Short mmCIF file of C-alpha atoms in Angstrom, two decimals:
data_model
loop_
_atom_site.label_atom_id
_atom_site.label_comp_id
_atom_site.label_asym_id
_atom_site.label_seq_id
_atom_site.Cartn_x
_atom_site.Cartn_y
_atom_site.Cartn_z
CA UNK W 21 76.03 105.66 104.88
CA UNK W 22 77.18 108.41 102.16
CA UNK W 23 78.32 107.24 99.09
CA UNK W 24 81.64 105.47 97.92
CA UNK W 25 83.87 106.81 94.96
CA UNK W 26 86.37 104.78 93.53
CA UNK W 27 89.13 106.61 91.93
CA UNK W 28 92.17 106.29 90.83
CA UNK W 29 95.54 106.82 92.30
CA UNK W 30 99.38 106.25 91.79
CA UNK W 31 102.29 106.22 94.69
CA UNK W 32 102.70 110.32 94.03
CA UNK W 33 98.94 110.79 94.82
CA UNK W 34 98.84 112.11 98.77
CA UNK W 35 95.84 109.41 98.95
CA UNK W 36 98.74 106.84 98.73
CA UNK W 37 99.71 107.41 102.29
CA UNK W 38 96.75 106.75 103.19
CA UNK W 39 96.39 103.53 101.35
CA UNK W 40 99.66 102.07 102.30
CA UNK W 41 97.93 102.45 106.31
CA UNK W 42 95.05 100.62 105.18
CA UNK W 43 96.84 97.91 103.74
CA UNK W 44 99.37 98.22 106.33
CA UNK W 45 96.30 97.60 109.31
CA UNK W 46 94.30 95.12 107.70
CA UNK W 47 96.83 93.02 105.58
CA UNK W 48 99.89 92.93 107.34
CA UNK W 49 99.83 94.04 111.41
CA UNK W 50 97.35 90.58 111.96
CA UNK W 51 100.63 88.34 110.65
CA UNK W 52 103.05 90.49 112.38
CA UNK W 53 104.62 92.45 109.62
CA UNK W 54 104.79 95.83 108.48
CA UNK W 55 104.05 97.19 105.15
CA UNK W 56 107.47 99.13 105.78
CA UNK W 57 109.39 96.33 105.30
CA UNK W 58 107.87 95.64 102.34
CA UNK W 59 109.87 96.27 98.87
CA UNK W 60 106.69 98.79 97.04
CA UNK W 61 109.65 99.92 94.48
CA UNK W 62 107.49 98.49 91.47
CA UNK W 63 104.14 100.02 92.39
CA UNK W 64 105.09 102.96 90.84
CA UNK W 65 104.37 100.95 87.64
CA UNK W 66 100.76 99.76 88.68
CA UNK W 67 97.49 100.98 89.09
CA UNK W 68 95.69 101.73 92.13
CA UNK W 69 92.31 102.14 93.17
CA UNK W 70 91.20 103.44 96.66
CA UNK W 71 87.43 103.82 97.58
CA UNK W 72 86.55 107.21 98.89
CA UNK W 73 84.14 108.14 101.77
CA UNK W 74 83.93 111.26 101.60
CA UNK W 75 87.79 112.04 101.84
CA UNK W 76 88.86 109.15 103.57
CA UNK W 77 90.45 106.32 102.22
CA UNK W 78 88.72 102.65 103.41
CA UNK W 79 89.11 100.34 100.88
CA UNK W 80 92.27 99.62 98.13
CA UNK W 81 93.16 97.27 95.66
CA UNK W 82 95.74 97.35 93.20
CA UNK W 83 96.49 95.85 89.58
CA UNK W 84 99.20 94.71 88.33
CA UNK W 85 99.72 94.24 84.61
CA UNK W 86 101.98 91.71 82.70
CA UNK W 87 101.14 91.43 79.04
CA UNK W 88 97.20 90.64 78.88
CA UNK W 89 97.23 89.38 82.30
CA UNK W 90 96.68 91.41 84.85
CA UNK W 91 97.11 89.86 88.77
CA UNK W 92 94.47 91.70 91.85
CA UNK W 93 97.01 92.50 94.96
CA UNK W 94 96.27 94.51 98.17
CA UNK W 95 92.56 93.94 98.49
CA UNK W 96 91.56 95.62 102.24
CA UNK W 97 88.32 97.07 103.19
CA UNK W 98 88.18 99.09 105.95
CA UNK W 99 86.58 95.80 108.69
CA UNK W 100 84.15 98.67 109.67
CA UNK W 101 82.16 99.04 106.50
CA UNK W 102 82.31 95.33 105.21
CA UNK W 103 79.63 93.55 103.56
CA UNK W 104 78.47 97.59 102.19
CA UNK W 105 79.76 96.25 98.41
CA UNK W 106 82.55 98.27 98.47
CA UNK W 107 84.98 95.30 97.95
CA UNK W 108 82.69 94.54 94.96
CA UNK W 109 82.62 98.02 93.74
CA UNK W 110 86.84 98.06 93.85
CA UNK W 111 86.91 94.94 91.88
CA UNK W 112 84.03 95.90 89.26
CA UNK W 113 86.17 99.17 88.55
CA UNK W 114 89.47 97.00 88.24
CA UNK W 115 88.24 94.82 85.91
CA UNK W 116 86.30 97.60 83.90
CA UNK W 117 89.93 99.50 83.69
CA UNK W 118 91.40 96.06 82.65
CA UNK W 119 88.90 95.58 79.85
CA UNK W 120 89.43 98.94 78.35
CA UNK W 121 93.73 98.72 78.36
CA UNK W 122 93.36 95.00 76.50
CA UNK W 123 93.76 92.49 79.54
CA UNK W 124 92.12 89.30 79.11
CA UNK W 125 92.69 87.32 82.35
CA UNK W 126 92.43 88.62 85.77
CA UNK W 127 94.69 86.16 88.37
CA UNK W 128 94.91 86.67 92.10
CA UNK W 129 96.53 84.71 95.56
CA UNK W 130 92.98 84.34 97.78
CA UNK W 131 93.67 84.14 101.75
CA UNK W 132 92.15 81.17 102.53
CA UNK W 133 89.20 82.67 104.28
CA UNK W 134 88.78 85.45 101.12
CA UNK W 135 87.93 83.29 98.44
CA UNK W 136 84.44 82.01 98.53
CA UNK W 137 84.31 86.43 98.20
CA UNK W 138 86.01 86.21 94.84
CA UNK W 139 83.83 83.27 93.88
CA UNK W 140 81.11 85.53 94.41
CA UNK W 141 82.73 87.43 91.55
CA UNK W 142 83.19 84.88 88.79
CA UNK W 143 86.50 83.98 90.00
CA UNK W 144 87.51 80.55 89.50
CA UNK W 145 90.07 78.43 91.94
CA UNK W 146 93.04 77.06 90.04
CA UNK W 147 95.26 76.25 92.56
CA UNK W 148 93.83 73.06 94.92
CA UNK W 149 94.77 72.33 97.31
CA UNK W 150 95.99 75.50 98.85
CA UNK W 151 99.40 76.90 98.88
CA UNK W 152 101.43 79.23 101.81
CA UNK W 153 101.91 82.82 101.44
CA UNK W 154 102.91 84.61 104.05
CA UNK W 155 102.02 82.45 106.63
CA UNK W 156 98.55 81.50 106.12
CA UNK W 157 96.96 79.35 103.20
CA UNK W 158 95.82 81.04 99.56
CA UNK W 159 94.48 80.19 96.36
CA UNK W 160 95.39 81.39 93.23
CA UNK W 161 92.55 82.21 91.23
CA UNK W 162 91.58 83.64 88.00
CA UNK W 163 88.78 85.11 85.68
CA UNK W 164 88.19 85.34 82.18
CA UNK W 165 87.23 88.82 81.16
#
């Protein structure tokens, strides 16, 4: 497999379309709903990163800051190239950009089935039992930076 980039992106960049279908196929169409639906008037004030293969876009996350917290939304890697680290690699850069701009706390709402992934990471459950978000069960989660 050629190699990932991470960079990135706001909701000007052309790569956003892109990312808004990734999020769109992975995170919303299984639970019947569509990203369009969605209100995405405030991520024009938060930062996204999108991994690369060569120009295509298969993997997103984006942060969103509050003070020195920042809170991990819109995880999705492309189900094709799972388990290839590049979940890891999005998170590693989000955290490194959080680090530099002063946040101290990462927090994020873990589908069920996602978390033992952000474990993996240094991310700690704080939220047992679980809690419903859009249908399914989460945790909220956090990590110390």
């Amino acid at each position: 497999m050629e190699s990932v980039t991470i960079q990135i992106i706001n909701s000007d960049s052309p790569l956003y379309k892109d990312e808004l279908k990734l999020r769109d196929e992975i995170l919303r169409k299984p639970i019947n709903l569509k990203i369009e639906n969605d209100d995405l008037s405030d991520e024009v004030n938060q930062i996204h990163f999108v991994a690369l293969l060569d120009t295509a876009v298969v993997g997103v996350v984006v942060l969103k800051i509050e003070g020195q917290v920042g809170k991990l939304r819109q995880m999705a890697v492309n189900p094709e190239i799972q388990g290839k680290q590049i979940g890891r690699k999005l998170v590693n850069a989000l955290e490194a950009y959080a680090k530099e701009n002063g946040i101290k706390e990462i927090k994020l709402h873990a589908r069920h089935y996602a978390s033992v992934f952000y474990e993996k990471l240094g991310y700690a459950n704080t939220s047992k039992p679980a809690f419903e978000e859009v249908g399914m069960k989460h945790f909220e989660m956090a990590k110390v930076l």
